[in-house]
Short mmCIF file of C-alpha atoms in Angstrom, two decimals:
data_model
loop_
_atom_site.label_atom_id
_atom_site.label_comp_id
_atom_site.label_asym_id
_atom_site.label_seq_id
_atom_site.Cartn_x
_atom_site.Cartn_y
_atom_site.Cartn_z
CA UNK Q 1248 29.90 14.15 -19.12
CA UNK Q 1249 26.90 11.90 -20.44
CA UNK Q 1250 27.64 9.02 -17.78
CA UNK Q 1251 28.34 12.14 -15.21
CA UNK Q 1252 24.79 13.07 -15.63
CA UNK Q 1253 23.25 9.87 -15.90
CA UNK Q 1254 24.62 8.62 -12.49
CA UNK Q 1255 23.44 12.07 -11.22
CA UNK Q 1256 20.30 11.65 -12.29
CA UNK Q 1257 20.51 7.87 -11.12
CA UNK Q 1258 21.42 9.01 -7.16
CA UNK Q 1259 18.19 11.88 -7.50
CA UNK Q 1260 16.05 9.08 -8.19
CA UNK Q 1261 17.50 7.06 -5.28
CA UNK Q 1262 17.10 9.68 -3.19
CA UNK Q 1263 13.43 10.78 -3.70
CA UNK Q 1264 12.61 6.98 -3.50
CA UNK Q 1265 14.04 6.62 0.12
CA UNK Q 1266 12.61 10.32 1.09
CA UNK Q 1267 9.17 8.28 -0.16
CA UNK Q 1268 9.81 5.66 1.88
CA UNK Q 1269 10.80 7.20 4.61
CA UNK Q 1270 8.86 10.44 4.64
CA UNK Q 1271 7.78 9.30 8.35
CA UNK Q 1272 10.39 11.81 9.74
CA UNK Q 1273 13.02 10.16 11.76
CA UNK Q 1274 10.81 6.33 11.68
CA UNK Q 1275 13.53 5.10 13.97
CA UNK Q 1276 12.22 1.92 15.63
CA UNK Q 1277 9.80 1.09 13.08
CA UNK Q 1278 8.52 -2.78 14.02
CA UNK Q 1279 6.87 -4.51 11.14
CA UNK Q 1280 4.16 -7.30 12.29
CA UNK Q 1281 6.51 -10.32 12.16
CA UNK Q 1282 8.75 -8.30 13.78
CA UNK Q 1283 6.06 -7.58 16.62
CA UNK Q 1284 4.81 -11.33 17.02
CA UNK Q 1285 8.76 -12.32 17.00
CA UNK Q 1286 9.22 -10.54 20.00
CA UNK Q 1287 6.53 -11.97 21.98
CA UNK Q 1288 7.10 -14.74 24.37
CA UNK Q 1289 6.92 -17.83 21.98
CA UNK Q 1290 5.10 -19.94 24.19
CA UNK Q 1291 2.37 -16.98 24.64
CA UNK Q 1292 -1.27 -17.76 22.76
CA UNK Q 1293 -2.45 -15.68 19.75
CA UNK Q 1294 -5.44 -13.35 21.04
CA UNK Q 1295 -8.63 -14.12 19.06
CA UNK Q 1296 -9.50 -17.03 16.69
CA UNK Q 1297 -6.55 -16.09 13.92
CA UNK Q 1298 -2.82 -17.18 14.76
CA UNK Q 1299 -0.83 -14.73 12.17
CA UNK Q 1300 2.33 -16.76 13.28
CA UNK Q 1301 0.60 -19.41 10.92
CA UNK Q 1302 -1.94 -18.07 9.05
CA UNK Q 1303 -1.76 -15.86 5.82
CA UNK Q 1304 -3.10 -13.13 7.17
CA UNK Q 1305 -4.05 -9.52 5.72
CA UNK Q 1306 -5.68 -6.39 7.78
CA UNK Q 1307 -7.89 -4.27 6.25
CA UNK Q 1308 -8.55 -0.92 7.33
CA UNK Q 1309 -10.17 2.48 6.44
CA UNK Q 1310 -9.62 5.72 7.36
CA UNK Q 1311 -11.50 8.98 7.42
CA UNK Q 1312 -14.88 7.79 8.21
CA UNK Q 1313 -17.70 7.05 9.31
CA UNK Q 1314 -19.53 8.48 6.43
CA UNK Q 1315 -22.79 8.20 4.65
CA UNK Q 1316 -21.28 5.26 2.84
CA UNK Q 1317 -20.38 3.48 6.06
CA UNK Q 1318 -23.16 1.15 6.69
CA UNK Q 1319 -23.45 -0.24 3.51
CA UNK Q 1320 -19.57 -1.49 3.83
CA UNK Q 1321 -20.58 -2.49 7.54
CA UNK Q 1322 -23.59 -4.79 5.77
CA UNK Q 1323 -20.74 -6.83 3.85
CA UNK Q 1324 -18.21 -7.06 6.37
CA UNK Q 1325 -21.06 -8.29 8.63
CA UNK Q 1326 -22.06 -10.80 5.66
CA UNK Q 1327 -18.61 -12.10 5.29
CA UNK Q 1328 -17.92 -11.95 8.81
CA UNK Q 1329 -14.73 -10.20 8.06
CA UNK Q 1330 -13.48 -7.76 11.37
CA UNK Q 1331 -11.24 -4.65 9.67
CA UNK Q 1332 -9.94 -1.86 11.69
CA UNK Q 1333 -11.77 1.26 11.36
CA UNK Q 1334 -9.87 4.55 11.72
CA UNK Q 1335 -11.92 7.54 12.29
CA UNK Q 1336 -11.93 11.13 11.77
CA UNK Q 1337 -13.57 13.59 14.16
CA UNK Q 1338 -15.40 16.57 12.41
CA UNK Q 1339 -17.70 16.06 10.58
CA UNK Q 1340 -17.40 12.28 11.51
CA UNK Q 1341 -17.47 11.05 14.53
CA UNK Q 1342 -19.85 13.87 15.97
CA UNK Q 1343 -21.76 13.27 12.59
CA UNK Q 1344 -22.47 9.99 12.25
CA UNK Q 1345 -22.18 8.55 16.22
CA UNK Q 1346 -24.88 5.58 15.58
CA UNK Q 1347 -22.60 4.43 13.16
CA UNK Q 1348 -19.56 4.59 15.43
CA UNK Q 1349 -21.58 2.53 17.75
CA UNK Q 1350 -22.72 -0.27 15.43
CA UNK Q 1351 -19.01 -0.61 14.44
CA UNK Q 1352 -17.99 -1.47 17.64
CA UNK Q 1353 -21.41 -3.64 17.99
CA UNK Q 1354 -20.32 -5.19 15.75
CA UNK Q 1355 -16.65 -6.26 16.49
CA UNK Q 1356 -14.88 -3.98 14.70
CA UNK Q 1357 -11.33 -2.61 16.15
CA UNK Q 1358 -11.50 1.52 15.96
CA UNK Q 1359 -9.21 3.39 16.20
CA UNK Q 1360 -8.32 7.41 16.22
CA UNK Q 1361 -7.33 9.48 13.06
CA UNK Q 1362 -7.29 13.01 14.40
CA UNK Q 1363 -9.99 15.89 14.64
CA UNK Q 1364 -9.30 17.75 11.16
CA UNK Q 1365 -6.29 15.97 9.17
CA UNK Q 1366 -3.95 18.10 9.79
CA UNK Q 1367 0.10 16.89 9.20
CA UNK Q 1368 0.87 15.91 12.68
CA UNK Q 1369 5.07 17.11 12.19
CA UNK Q 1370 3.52 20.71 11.16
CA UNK Q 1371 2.31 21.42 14.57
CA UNK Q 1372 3.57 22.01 18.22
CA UNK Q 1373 2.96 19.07 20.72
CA UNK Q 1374 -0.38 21.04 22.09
CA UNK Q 1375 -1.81 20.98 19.27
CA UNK Q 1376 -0.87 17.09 18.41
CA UNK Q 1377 -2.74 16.43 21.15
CA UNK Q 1378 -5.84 19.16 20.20
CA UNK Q 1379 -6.02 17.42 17.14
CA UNK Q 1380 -6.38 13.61 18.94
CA UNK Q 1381 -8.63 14.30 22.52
CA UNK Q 1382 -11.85 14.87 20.61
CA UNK Q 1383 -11.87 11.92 18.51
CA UNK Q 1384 -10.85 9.81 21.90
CA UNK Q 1385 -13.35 11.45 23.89
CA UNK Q 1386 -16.15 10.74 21.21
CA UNK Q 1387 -15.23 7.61 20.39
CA UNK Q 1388 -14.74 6.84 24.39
CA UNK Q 1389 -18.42 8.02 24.94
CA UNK Q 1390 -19.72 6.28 22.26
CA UNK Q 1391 -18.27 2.96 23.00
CA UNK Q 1392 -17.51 2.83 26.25
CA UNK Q 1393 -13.80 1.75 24.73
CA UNK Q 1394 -10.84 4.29 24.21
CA UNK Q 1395 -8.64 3.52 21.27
CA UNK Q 1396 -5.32 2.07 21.59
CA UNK Q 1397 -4.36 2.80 17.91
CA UNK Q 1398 -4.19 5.99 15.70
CA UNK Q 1399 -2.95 6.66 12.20
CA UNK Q 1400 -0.92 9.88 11.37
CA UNK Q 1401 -2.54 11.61 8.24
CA UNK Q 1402 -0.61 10.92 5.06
CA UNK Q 1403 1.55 8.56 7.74
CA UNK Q 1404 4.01 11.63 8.42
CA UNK Q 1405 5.38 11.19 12.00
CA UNK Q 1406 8.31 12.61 13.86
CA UNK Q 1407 9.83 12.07 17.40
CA UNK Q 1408 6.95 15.04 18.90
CA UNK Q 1409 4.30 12.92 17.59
CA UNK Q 1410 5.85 9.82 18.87
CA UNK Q 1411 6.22 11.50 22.42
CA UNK Q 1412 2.91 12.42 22.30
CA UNK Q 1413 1.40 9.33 21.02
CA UNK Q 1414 3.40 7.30 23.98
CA UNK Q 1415 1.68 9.96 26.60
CA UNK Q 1416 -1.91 9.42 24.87
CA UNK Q 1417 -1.59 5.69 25.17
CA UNK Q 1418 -1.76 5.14 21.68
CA UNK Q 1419 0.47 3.01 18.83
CA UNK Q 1420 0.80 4.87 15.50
CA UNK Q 1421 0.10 1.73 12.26
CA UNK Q 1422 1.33 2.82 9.16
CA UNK Q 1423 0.17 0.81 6.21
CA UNK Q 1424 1.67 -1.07 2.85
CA UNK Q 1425 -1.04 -1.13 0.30
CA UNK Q 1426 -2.56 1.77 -0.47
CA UNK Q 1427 -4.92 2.02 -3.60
CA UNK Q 1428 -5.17 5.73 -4.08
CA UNK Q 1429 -9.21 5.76 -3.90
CA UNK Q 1430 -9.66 9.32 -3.25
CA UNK Q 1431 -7.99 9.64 -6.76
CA UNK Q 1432 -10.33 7.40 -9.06
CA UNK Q 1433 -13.82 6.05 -8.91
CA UNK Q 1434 -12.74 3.01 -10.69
CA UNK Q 1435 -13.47 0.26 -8.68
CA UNK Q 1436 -11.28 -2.12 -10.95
CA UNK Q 1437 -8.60 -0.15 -10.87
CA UNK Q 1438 -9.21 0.35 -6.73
CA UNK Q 1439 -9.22 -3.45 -6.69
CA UNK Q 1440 -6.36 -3.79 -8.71
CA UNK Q 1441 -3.32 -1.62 -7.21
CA UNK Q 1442 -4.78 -3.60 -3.90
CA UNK Q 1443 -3.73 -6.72 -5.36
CA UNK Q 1444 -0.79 -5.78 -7.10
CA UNK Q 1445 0.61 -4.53 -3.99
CA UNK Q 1446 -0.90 -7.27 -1.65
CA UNK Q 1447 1.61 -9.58 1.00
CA UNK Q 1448 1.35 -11.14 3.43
CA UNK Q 1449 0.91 -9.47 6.66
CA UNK Q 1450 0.00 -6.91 4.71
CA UNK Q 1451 -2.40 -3.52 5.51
CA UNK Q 1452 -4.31 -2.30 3.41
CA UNK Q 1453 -5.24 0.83 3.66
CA UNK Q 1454 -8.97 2.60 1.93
CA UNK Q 1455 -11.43 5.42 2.45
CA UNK Q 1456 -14.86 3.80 2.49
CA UNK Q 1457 -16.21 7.34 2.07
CA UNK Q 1458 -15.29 7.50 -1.89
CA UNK Q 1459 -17.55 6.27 -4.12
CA UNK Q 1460 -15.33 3.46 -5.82
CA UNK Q 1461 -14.18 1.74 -2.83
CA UNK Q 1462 -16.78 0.18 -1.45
CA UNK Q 1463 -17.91 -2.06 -4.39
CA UNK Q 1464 -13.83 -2.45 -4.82
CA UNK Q 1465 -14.16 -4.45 -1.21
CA UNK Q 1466 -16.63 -6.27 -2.20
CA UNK Q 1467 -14.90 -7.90 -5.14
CA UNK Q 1468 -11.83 -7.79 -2.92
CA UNK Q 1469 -12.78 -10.35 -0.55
CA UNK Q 1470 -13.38 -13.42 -2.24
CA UNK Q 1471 -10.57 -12.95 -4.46
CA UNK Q 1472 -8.10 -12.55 -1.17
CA UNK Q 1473 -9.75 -15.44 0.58
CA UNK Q 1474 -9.29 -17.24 -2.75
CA UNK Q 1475 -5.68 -16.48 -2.57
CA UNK Q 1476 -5.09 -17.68 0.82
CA UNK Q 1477 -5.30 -14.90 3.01
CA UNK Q 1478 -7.58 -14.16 6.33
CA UNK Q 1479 -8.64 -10.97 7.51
CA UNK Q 1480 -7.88 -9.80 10.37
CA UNK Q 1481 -7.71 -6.28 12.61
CA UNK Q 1482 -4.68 -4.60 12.73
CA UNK Q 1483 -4.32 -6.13 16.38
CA UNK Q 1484 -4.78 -9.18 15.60
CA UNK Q 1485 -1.98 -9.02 13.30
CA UNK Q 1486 0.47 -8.20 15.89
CA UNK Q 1487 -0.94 -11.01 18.42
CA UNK Q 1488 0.01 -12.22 20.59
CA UNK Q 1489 2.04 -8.94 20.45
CA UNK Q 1490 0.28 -5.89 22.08
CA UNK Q 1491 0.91 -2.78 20.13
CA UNK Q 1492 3.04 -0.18 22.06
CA UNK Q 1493 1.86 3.26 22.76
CA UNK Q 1494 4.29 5.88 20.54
CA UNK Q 1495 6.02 2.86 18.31
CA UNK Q 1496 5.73 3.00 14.67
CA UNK Q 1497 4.22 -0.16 12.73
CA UNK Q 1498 4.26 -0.65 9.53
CA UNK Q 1499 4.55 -3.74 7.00
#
């Protein structure tokens, strides 16, 4: 009876641990980085100065912004010359805070779309996937003169819908595979921490520049990373000479 309930208890924890990892819906077809440069034609060049078929390389990216915060993180990145991948939120964002919008992509930054209001993409009908993403292309579009190729479902739930609609909207849907909780802590240690606990190669990282711990967390972050052997890159970069494909699912 004992080992009865042990083994069910064993298979409950299984379970919840792939429903974790797999809480993406369906996440059939999902194409890791590796994966994506593997199925590029070998003799094709890396685009940009980074060749993540050789190099150790790591994307950083943050989601939810631009905020108040934003140009203070946009003052280091410039200092280190680091490029991260910046994936924005509409209200209260991207019709907030447009000059910043515009210096990130001044400044060389990829950006990329991360709907109007956060809502759970699988929760909603296909019209209103796509009311949730057109503002935040069309500001982003206006402001930069560049429509994004690349969006991030909120909490990374996805489902076939989405997928269909991402593929008609032109745009590839990046998951991520460290994630430091920052929206639960202020602690920048422990913000810097879980990042390199969890930290691989090839590796996205995934922060919120917005909450007060992170950015000093990036800061520290940097040196130690570069110390370790990795090089930033933007999330495209890390599938080059891949191209990221409009409704496929990328994740680490």
């Amino acid at each position: 009876m004992i080992r009865t309930i042990r083994t069910a208890a064993l298979l409950f924890a299984s379970a919840l641990t792939v429903s974790a990892l797999t809480s993406c819906s369906t996440l059939t077809g999902v194409v890791s980085p590796a994966d994506a440069r593997g199925e590029a034609a070998k003799d094709k060049a890396a685009a940009g100065p980074v060749d993540c078929r050789e190099a150790r390389c790591v994307a950083l990216t943050f989601d939810g912004g631009p905020s108040a915060p934003t140009p203070k993180l946009l003052d280091i990145l410039d200092r280190e010359k680091i490029k991260v991948t910046f994936f924005l939120q509409g209200k209260g964002h991207t019709d907030t805070y447009p000059e910043t919008v515009r210096r990130m992509a001044r400044d060389g930054h990829e950006i990329a779309n991360h709907t109007w209001s956060h809502k759970d993409l699988t929760k909603l009908s296909p019209a209103e996937i796509r009311a949730e993403m057109a503002p935040v292309q069309k500001d982003i579009t206006e402001i930069t003169g560049k429509a994004p190729k690349l969006m991030r479902p909120p909490h990374g739930t996805t489902n076939d819908d989405v997928s269909n609609v991402m593929k008609d909207l032109g745009l590839a849907q990046i998951l991520w595979s460290v994630t430091a909780k920052d929206f639960q802590t202020t602690d920048s240690k422990l913000i810097k921490k879980r990042v390199l606990d969890q930290v691989g190669r090839d590796g996205i990282i995934l922060l919120h520049e917005r909450y007060a711990g992170t950015i000093p967390a990036v800061e520290d972050l940097i040196p130690v990373l570069e110390k370790r052997g990795y090089t930033f890159v933007t999330v495209s970069e890390l599938m080059s000479p891949a191209t990221p494909q409009p409704g496929k699912v990328y994740r680490p």
